[in-house]
Amino acid sequence: MARQVSIGVLISGGGTNLQSIIDAIEAKKLDAKIQFVLSNKADAYGLVRAKNHGVSTEVLDHKAFPSREAYDQAVVDLLHARGVELVVLAGFMRLLSPVFVKAYSNRIMNIHPALLPAFPGLHAQKKALEYGVRCAGCTVHFVNEECDEGPIIIQAVVPVFADDTEEALAARILKQEHRIYPRAIQLYAEGRLRVVGRRVSVDGFSKDEDQVLIQPSLAR
Ligand code: GAR
């Protein structure tokens, strides 16, 4: 059993990734305690999910602050006050300023619905479909000062089919997001992640050289 890591989860919307983290904690698959969930939007459904599981919530509306830096400093102050060690961005649709990134260097994770470095930014699934990739996926990475480009912790790959709509692909990717985000946090809790430059090494990870997704498949 790893030590329990204190996390703060930041959201802006539906919070299905938040839900996967809550579920993993309740199933004792994730040694973490959510100190609080913070949303920049008062109507984010993720806040209801948090309350349903007895997790405390905060709403900090960015529109009430004069600058990105002022907002980020207020968030950092809250995170410090609650003893948060690891910040988990789960559909938090804001760019972080250096004020935030420096305060939690290599202690902020984000999930993005693409195989980074492909398709950073908004509408990643739509961009993947339009590009015609055969495989898409999702990425959990540490956050640095650039958008969606910090050191990569874990990725999941899914097939893209000829008849996919954006919604179908997004749902296929989201299902895997819910598997890899709790896993990434657990690896952190176990102290198994080491960041060296752009690369994150995972202690005790067993390689499978034959693991592959070929799309379209070699079978008929
Ligand atoms: C997820 O698909 C997440 O990867 C994406 O927003 C969605 C949030 O869903 N994040 C980004 O695009 C960040 N660049 P959720 O609120 O149901 O967890």
PDB file of C-alpha atoms and ligand atoms in Angstrom:
ATOM      1  CA  MET A   1       0.000   0.000   0.000  1.00  0.00           C
ATOM      2  CA  ALA A   2       1.435   3.353  -1.055  1.00  0.00           C
ATOM      3  CA  ARG A   3       1.106   6.482   1.048  1.00  0.00           C
ATOM      4  CA  GLN A   4      -2.009   8.533   0.365  1.00  0.00           C
ATOM      5  CA  VAL A   5      -1.263  11.484  -1.877  1.00  0.00           C
ATOM      6  CA  SER A   6      -3.253  14.681  -1.268  1.00  0.00           C
ATOM      7  CA  ILE A   7      -4.759  15.884  -4.504  1.00  0.00           C
ATOM      8  CA  GLY A   8      -6.804  18.853  -5.658  1.00  0.00           C
ATOM      9  CA  VAL A   9      -8.880  18.271  -8.781  1.00  0.00           C
ATOM     10  CA  LEU A  10      -9.591  21.228 -11.090  1.00  0.00           C
ATOM     11  CA  ILE A  11     -12.530  21.038 -13.481  1.00  0.00           C
ATOM     12  CA  SER A  12     -14.626  23.182 -15.796  1.00  0.00           C
ATOM     13  CA  GLY A  13     -17.334  20.785 -16.929  1.00  0.00           C
ATOM     14  CA  GLY A  14     -18.962  17.384 -16.699  1.00  0.00           C
ATOM     15  CA  GLY A  15     -16.281  15.779 -14.588  1.00  0.00           C
ATOM     16  CA  THR A  16     -16.334  12.206 -15.865  1.00  0.00           C
ATOM     17  CA  ASN A  17     -12.572  12.013 -15.292  1.00  0.00           C
ATOM     18  CA  LEU A  18     -13.134  13.306 -11.761  1.00  0.00           C
ATOM     19  CA  GLN A  19     -15.705  10.536 -11.358  1.00  0.00           C
ATOM     20  CA  SER A  20     -13.180   7.898 -12.471  1.00  0.00           C
ATOM     21  CA  ILE A  21     -10.742   9.180  -9.844  1.00  0.00           C
ATOM     22  CA  ILE A  22     -13.397   9.147  -7.107  1.00  0.00           C
ATOM     23  CA  ASP A  23     -14.423   5.615  -8.150  1.00  0.00           C
ATOM     24  CA  ALA A  24     -10.820   4.365  -8.117  1.00  0.00           C
ATOM     25  CA  ILE A  25     -10.291   5.812  -4.619  1.00  0.00           C
ATOM     26  CA  GLU A  26     -13.527   4.242  -3.345  1.00  0.00           C
ATOM     27  CA  ALA A  27     -12.531   0.897  -4.919  1.00  0.00           C
ATOM     28  CA  LYS A  28      -9.182   1.199  -3.091  1.00  0.00           C
ATOM     29  CA  LYS A  29      -7.273   1.115  -6.360  1.00  0.00           C
ATOM     30  CA  LEU A  30      -5.943   4.618  -5.865  1.00  0.00           C
ATOM     31  CA  ASP A  31      -4.123   5.771  -2.740  1.00  0.00           C
ATOM     32  CA  ALA A  32      -5.218   9.377  -2.892  1.00  0.00           C
ATOM     33  CA  LYS A  33      -7.352  11.797  -0.929  1.00  0.00           C
ATOM     34  CA  ILE A  34      -9.183  14.539  -2.805  1.00  0.00           C
ATOM     35  CA  GLN A  35      -8.785  17.607  -0.592  1.00  0.00           C
ATOM     36  CA  PHE A  36     -11.219  19.542  -2.752  1.00  0.00           C
ATOM     37  CA  VAL A  37     -12.559  19.984  -6.248  1.00  0.00           C
ATOM     38  CA  LEU A  38     -12.252  23.458  -7.736  1.00  0.00           C
ATOM     39  CA  SER A  39     -14.194  24.711 -10.727  1.00  0.00           C
ATOM     40  CA  ASN A  40     -13.921  28.015 -12.569  1.00  0.00           C
ATOM     41  CA  LYS A  41     -17.569  27.540 -13.562  1.00  0.00           C
ATOM     42  CA  ALA A  42     -20.369  27.500 -11.002  1.00  0.00           C
ATOM     43  CA  ASP A  43     -22.595  25.244 -13.136  1.00  0.00           C
ATOM     44  CA  ALA A  44     -19.993  22.521 -13.807  1.00  0.00           C
ATOM     45  CA  TYR A  45     -21.717  19.169 -13.279  1.00  0.00           C
ATOM     46  CA  GLY A  46     -18.500  17.802 -11.795  1.00  0.00           C
ATOM     47  CA  LEU A  47     -19.297  19.831  -8.663  1.00  0.00           C
ATOM     48  CA  VAL A  48     -22.447  17.739  -8.184  1.00  0.00           C
ATOM     49  CA  ARG A  49     -20.409  14.557  -8.608  1.00  0.00           C
ATOM     50  CA  ALA A  50     -18.004  15.751  -5.882  1.00  0.00           C
ATOM     51  CA  LYS A  51     -20.823  16.630  -3.479  1.00  0.00           C
ATOM     52  CA  ASN A  52     -22.491  13.252  -4.100  1.00  0.00           C
ATOM     53  CA  HIS A  53     -19.352  11.613  -2.741  1.00  0.00           C
ATOM     54  CA  GLY A  54     -18.770  13.964   0.186  1.00  0.00           C
ATOM     55  CA  VAL A  55     -15.870  15.775  -1.486  1.00  0.00           C
ATOM     56  CA  SER A  56     -15.649  19.479  -0.696  1.00  0.00           C
ATOM     57  CA  THR A  57     -15.892  21.980  -3.523  1.00  0.00           C
ATOM     58  CA  GLU A  58     -14.835  25.519  -4.367  1.00  0.00           C
ATOM     59  CA  VAL A  59     -15.898  27.772  -7.210  1.00  0.00           C
ATOM     60  CA  LEU A  60     -13.445  30.437  -8.256  1.00  0.00           C
ATOM     61  CA  ASP A  61     -14.736  32.346 -11.267  1.00  0.00           C
ATOM     62  CA  HIS A  62     -11.849  33.592 -13.393  1.00  0.00           C
ATOM     63  CA  LYS A  63     -13.983  36.497 -14.614  1.00  0.00           C
ATOM     64  CA  ALA A  64     -13.806  38.010 -11.121  1.00  0.00           C
ATOM     65  CA  PHE A  65     -10.007  38.447 -11.370  1.00  0.00           C
ATOM     66  CA  PRO A  66      -8.087  41.221 -13.142  1.00  0.00           C
ATOM     67  CA  SER A  67      -5.498  38.910 -14.746  1.00  0.00           C
ATOM     68  CA  ARG A  68      -4.595  35.268 -15.363  1.00  0.00           C
ATOM     69  CA  GLU A  69      -1.778  35.622 -12.833  1.00  0.00           C
ATOM     70  CA  ALA A  70      -4.095  36.985 -10.135  1.00  0.00           C
ATOM     71  CA  TYR A  71      -6.507  34.102 -10.684  1.00  0.00           C
ATOM     72  CA  ASP A  72      -3.751  31.501 -10.649  1.00  0.00           C
ATOM     73  CA  GLN A  73      -2.260  32.953  -7.455  1.00  0.00           C
ATOM     74  CA  ALA A  74      -5.662  32.661  -5.758  1.00  0.00           C
ATOM     75  CA  VAL A  75      -5.927  29.013  -6.877  1.00  0.00           C
ATOM     76  CA  VAL A  76      -2.389  28.279  -5.667  1.00  0.00           C
ATOM     77  CA  ASP A  77      -3.184  29.896  -2.297  1.00  0.00           C
ATOM     78  CA  LEU A  78      -6.224  27.633  -1.934  1.00  0.00           C
ATOM     79  CA  LEU A  79      -4.233  24.539  -2.927  1.00  0.00           C
ATOM     80  CA  HIS A  80      -1.527  25.386  -0.377  1.00  0.00           C
ATOM     81  CA  ALA A  81      -4.086  26.124   2.342  1.00  0.00           C
ATOM     82  CA  ARG A  82      -5.656  22.681   1.812  1.00  0.00           C
ATOM     83  CA  GLY A  83      -2.300  20.884   1.817  1.00  0.00           C
ATOM     84  CA  VAL A  84      -2.527  19.728  -1.790  1.00  0.00           C
ATOM     85  CA  GLU A  85       0.595  17.973  -3.017  1.00  0.00           C
ATOM     86  CA  LEU A  86      -0.501  17.029  -6.543  1.00  0.00           C
ATOM     87  CA  VAL A  87      -2.787  19.108  -8.772  1.00  0.00           C
ATOM     88  CA  VAL A  88      -4.987  17.109 -11.142  1.00  0.00           C
ATOM     89  CA  LEU A  89      -6.443  18.991 -14.115  1.00  0.00           C
ATOM     90  CA  ALA A  90      -9.517  17.083 -15.270  1.00  0.00           C
ATOM     91  CA  GLY A  91     -11.149  19.029 -18.075  1.00  0.00           C
ATOM     92  CA  PHE A  92     -10.001  22.367 -16.589  1.00  0.00           C
ATOM     93  CA  MET A  93     -10.212  24.500 -19.701  1.00  0.00           C
ATOM     94  CA  ARG A  94      -7.717  27.197 -18.808  1.00  0.00           C
ATOM     95  CA  LEU A  95      -4.086  27.797 -19.641  1.00  0.00           C
ATOM     96  CA  LEU A  96      -1.894  28.016 -16.552  1.00  0.00           C
ATOM     97  CA  SER A  97       0.453  30.955 -16.081  1.00  0.00           C
ATOM     98  CA  PRO A  98       4.053  30.569 -14.837  1.00  0.00           C
ATOM     99  CA  VAL A  99       2.799  31.646 -11.376  1.00  0.00           C
ATOM    100  CA  PHE A 100       0.902  28.352 -11.127  1.00  0.00           C
ATOM    101  CA  VAL A 101       3.373  26.105 -12.952  1.00  0.00           C
ATOM    102  CA  LYS A 102       6.334  27.270 -10.835  1.00  0.00           C
ATOM    103  CA  ALA A 103       4.417  26.811  -7.569  1.00  0.00           C
ATOM    104  CA  TYR A 104       3.692  23.176  -8.456  1.00  0.00           C
ATOM    105  CA  SER A 105       6.602  22.253 -10.722  1.00  0.00           C
ATOM    106  CA  ASN A 106       6.243  18.619 -11.891  1.00  0.00           C
ATOM    107  CA  ARG A 107       3.285  18.294  -9.506  1.00  0.00           C
ATOM    108  CA  ILE A 108       0.511  19.214 -11.943  1.00  0.00           C
ATOM    109  CA  MET A 109      -0.995  16.536 -14.189  1.00  0.00           C
ATOM    110  CA  ASN A 110      -3.298  17.082 -17.151  1.00  0.00           C
ATOM    111  CA  ILE A 111      -5.272  14.745 -19.386  1.00  0.00           C
ATOM    112  CA  HIS A 112      -5.639  15.485 -23.076  1.00  0.00           C
ATOM    113  CA  PRO A 113      -7.815  13.571 -25.565  1.00  0.00           C
ATOM    114  CA  ALA A 114      -5.078  12.967 -28.170  1.00  0.00           C
ATOM    115  CA  LEU A 115      -1.785  11.199 -28.597  1.00  0.00           C
ATOM    116  CA  LEU A 116       0.418  14.197 -27.846  1.00  0.00           C
ATOM    117  CA  PRO A 117       2.346  15.843 -29.388  1.00  0.00           C
ATOM    118  CA  ALA A 118      -0.314  15.401 -32.083  1.00  0.00           C
ATOM    119  CA  PHE A 119      -3.383  17.629 -31.845  1.00  0.00           C
ATOM    120  CA  PRO A 120      -2.775  19.865 -28.807  1.00  0.00           C
ATOM    121  CA  GLY A 121      -5.369  22.481 -27.873  1.00  0.00           C
ATOM    122  CA  LEU A 122      -9.116  22.426 -28.383  1.00  0.00           C
ATOM    123  CA  HIS A 123     -11.133  19.955 -30.513  1.00  0.00           C
ATOM    124  CA  ALA A 124      -8.409  17.304 -30.543  1.00  0.00           C
ATOM    125  CA  GLN A 125     -10.738  14.470 -31.536  1.00  0.00           C
ATOM    126  CA  LYS A 126     -12.159  16.473 -34.485  1.00  0.00           C
ATOM    127  CA  LYS A 127      -8.646  17.334 -35.653  1.00  0.00           C
ATOM    128  CA  ALA A 128      -7.613  13.653 -35.460  1.00  0.00           C
ATOM    129  CA  LEU A 129     -10.612  12.602 -37.564  1.00  0.00           C
ATOM    130  CA  GLU A 130     -10.022  15.331 -40.141  1.00  0.00           C
ATOM    131  CA  TYR A 131      -6.344  14.412 -40.402  1.00  0.00           C
ATOM    132  CA  GLY A 132      -7.259  10.811 -41.135  1.00  0.00           C
ATOM    133  CA  VAL A 133      -5.147   9.119 -38.455  1.00  0.00           C
ATOM    134  CA  ARG A 134      -5.774   5.385 -37.961  1.00  0.00           C
ATOM    135  CA  CYS A 135      -5.049   5.459 -34.248  1.00  0.00           C
ATOM    136  CA  ALA A 136      -6.014   8.137 -31.760  1.00  0.00           C
ATOM    137  CA  GLY A 137      -5.921   8.182 -27.975  1.00  0.00           C
ATOM    138  CA  CYS A 138      -5.266  10.120 -24.825  1.00  0.00           C
ATOM    139  CA  THR A 139      -2.313  11.341 -22.818  1.00  0.00           C
ATOM    140  CA  VAL A 140      -1.647  12.147 -19.168  1.00  0.00           C
ATOM    141  CA  HIS A 141       1.304  14.494 -18.827  1.00  0.00           C
ATOM    142  CA  PHE A 142       2.958  16.803 -16.335  1.00  0.00           C
ATOM    143  CA  VAL A 143       2.157  20.427 -17.057  1.00  0.00           C
ATOM    144  CA  ASN A 144       4.834  22.898 -18.070  1.00  0.00           C
ATOM    145  CA  GLU A 145       4.493  26.456 -19.276  1.00  0.00           C
ATOM    146  CA  GLU A 146       3.455  25.498 -22.823  1.00  0.00           C
ATOM    147  CA  CYS A 147      -0.024  24.242 -23.718  1.00  0.00           C
ATOM    148  CA  ASP A 148      -0.305  20.411 -23.734  1.00  0.00           C
ATOM    149  CA  GLU A 149       3.414  19.827 -24.050  1.00  0.00           C
ATOM    150  CA  GLY A 150       4.892  18.748 -20.681  1.00  0.00           C
ATOM    151  CA  PRO A 151       6.569  15.371 -20.015  1.00  0.00           C
ATOM    152  CA  ILE A 152       4.341  12.417 -20.901  1.00  0.00           C
ATOM    153  CA  ILE A 153       3.409   9.917 -18.166  1.00  0.00           C
ATOM    154  CA  ILE A 154       0.999   7.492 -19.839  1.00  0.00           C
ATOM    155  CA  GLN A 155      -0.908   7.170 -23.119  1.00  0.00           C
ATOM    156  CA  ALA A 156      -3.678   4.907 -24.388  1.00  0.00           C
ATOM    157  CA  VAL A 157      -4.228   4.195 -28.075  1.00  0.00           C
ATOM    158  CA  VAL A 158      -7.598   3.481 -29.682  1.00  0.00           C
ATOM    159  CA  PRO A 159      -8.543   2.641 -33.274  1.00  0.00           C
ATOM    160  CA  VAL A 160     -10.213   5.161 -35.572  1.00  0.00           C
ATOM    161  CA  PHE A 161     -12.811   3.691 -37.921  1.00  0.00           C
ATOM    162  CA  ALA A 162     -13.884   4.991 -41.322  1.00  0.00           C
ATOM    163  CA  ASP A 163     -17.443   5.631 -40.177  1.00  0.00           C
ATOM    164  CA  ASP A 164     -16.507   7.380 -36.918  1.00  0.00           C
ATOM    165  CA  THR A 165     -18.227  10.585 -35.953  1.00  0.00           C
ATOM    166  CA  GLU A 166     -16.466  13.027 -33.658  1.00  0.00           C
ATOM    167  CA  GLU A 167     -18.791  11.927 -30.839  1.00  0.00           C
ATOM    168  CA  ALA A 168     -18.077   8.213 -31.360  1.00  0.00           C
ATOM    169  CA  LEU A 169     -14.326   8.773 -31.352  1.00  0.00           C
ATOM    170  CA  ALA A 170     -14.506  11.083 -28.324  1.00  0.00           C
ATOM    171  CA  ALA A 171     -16.482   8.439 -26.397  1.00  0.00           C
ATOM    172  CA  ARG A 172     -13.968   5.703 -27.314  1.00  0.00           C
ATOM    173  CA  ILE A 173     -11.102   7.911 -26.138  1.00  0.00           C
ATOM    174  CA  LEU A 174     -12.919   9.026 -22.965  1.00  0.00           C
ATOM    175  CA  LYS A 175     -13.377   5.407 -21.876  1.00  0.00           C
ATOM    176  CA  GLN A 176      -9.599   5.025 -21.889  1.00  0.00           C
ATOM    177  CA  GLU A 177      -9.069   8.397 -20.186  1.00  0.00           C
ATOM    178  CA  HIS A 178     -10.987   6.951 -17.258  1.00  0.00           C
ATOM    179  CA  ARG A 179      -8.512   4.074 -17.050  1.00  0.00           C
ATOM    180  CA  ILE A 180      -5.230   5.914 -17.440  1.00  0.00           C
ATOM    181  CA  TYR A 181      -5.810   8.966 -15.221  1.00  0.00           C
ATOM    182  CA  PRO A 182      -6.281   7.034 -11.950  1.00  0.00           C
ATOM    183  CA  ARG A 183      -3.312   4.881 -12.985  1.00  0.00           C
ATOM    184  CA  ALA A 184      -1.040   7.898 -13.522  1.00  0.00           C
ATOM    185  CA  ILE A 185      -1.980   9.300 -10.104  1.00  0.00           C
ATOM    186  CA  GLN A 186      -1.375   5.920  -8.478  1.00  0.00           C
ATOM    187  CA  LEU A 187       2.109   5.736 -10.061  1.00  0.00           C
ATOM    188  CA  TYR A 188       2.793   9.147  -8.541  1.00  0.00           C
ATOM    189  CA  ALA A 189       1.458   8.015  -5.138  1.00  0.00           C
ATOM    190  CA  GLU A 190       3.760   5.003  -5.279  1.00  0.00           C
ATOM    191  CA  GLY A 191       6.715   7.330  -5.952  1.00  0.00           C
ATOM    192  CA  ARG A 192       7.439   5.548  -9.222  1.00  0.00           C
ATOM    193  CA  LEU A 193       7.612   8.551 -11.563  1.00  0.00           C
ATOM    194  CA  ARG A 194      10.890  10.307 -12.249  1.00  0.00           C
ATOM    195  CA  VAL A 195      11.130  13.238 -14.636  1.00  0.00           C
ATOM    196  CA  VAL A 196      14.403  13.596 -16.499  1.00  0.00           C
ATOM    197  CA  GLY A 197      14.233  16.392 -19.053  1.00  0.00           C
ATOM    198  CA  ARG A 198      11.239  15.644 -21.274  1.00  0.00           C
ATOM    199  CA  ARG A 199      11.113  11.976 -20.298  1.00  0.00           C
ATOM    200  CA  VAL A 200       9.291  10.364 -17.407  1.00  0.00           C
ATOM    201  CA  SER A 201      10.625   7.024 -16.227  1.00  0.00           C
ATOM    202  CA  VAL A 202       8.352   4.598 -14.419  1.00  0.00           C
ATOM    203  CA  ASP A 203      10.091   2.450 -11.804  1.00  0.00           C
ATOM    204  CA  GLY A 204       9.371  -1.274 -11.916  1.00  0.00           C
ATOM    205  CA  PHE A 205       7.510  -1.154 -15.231  1.00  0.00           C
ATOM    206  CA  SER A 206       7.545  -4.439 -17.148  1.00  0.00           C
ATOM    207  CA  LYS A 207       8.020  -4.171 -20.899  1.00  0.00           C
ATOM    208  CA  ASP A 208       5.941  -6.038 -23.437  1.00  0.00           C
ATOM    209  CA  GLU A 209       7.774  -5.803 -26.752  1.00  0.00           C
ATOM    210  CA  ASP A 210       4.897  -7.450 -28.644  1.00  0.00           C
ATOM    211  CA  GLN A 211       2.172  -5.045 -27.579  1.00  0.00           C
ATOM    212  CA  VAL A 212       0.845  -3.405 -30.742  1.00  0.00           C
ATOM    213  CA  LEU A 213      -2.301  -1.900 -32.248  1.00  0.00           C
ATOM    214  CA  ILE A 214      -2.455  -2.230 -36.038  1.00  0.00           C
ATOM    215  CA  GLN A 215      -5.310  -0.391 -37.676  1.00  0.00           C
ATOM    216  CA  PRO A 216      -6.889  -1.563 -39.955  1.00  0.00           C
ATOM    217  CA  SER A 217      -6.161  -4.900 -38.384  1.00  0.00           C
ATOM    218  CA  LEU A 218      -4.127  -7.572 -40.170  1.00  0.00           C
ATOM    219  CA  ALA A 219      -7.115  -9.892 -39.786  1.00  0.00           C
ATOM    220  CA  ARG A 220      -9.831  -9.499 -42.362  1.00  0.00           C
TER     221      ARG A 220
HETATM  222  C1  GAR B   1     -11.817  15.182 -21.472  1.00  0.00           C
HETATM  223  O1  GAR B   1     -11.994  14.540 -22.718  1.00  0.00           O
HETATM  224  C2  GAR B   1     -10.419  15.752 -21.362  1.00  0.00           C
HETATM  225  O2  GAR B   1      -9.444  14.948 -21.975  1.00  0.00           O
HETATM  226  C3  GAR B   1     -10.580  17.054 -22.091  1.00  0.00           C
HETATM  227  O3  GAR B   1     -11.821  17.553 -21.664  1.00  0.00           O
HETATM  228  C4  GAR B   1     -12.683  16.448 -21.368  1.00  0.00           C
HETATM  229  C5  GAR B   1     -13.235  16.645 -19.974  1.00  0.00           C
HETATM  230  O4  GAR B   1     -14.210  15.689 -19.721  1.00  0.00           O
HETATM  231  N1  GAR B   1      -9.522  17.956 -21.778  1.00  0.00           N
HETATM  232  C6  GAR B   1      -8.984  18.777 -22.664  1.00  0.00           C
HETATM  233  O5  GAR B   1      -9.353  18.855 -23.831  1.00  0.00           O
HETATM  234  C7  GAR B   1      -7.838  19.630 -22.147  1.00  0.00           C
HETATM  235  N2  GAR B   1      -7.072  20.166 -23.224  1.00  0.00           N
HETATM  236  P1  GAR B   1     -14.748  15.443 -18.254  1.00  0.00           P
HETATM  237  O6  GAR B   1     -15.157  16.811 -17.695  1.00  0.00           O
HETATM  238  O7  GAR B   1     -15.940  14.555 -18.469  1.00  0.00           O
HETATM  239  O8  GAR B   1     -13.653  14.797 -17.448  1.00  0.00           O
END
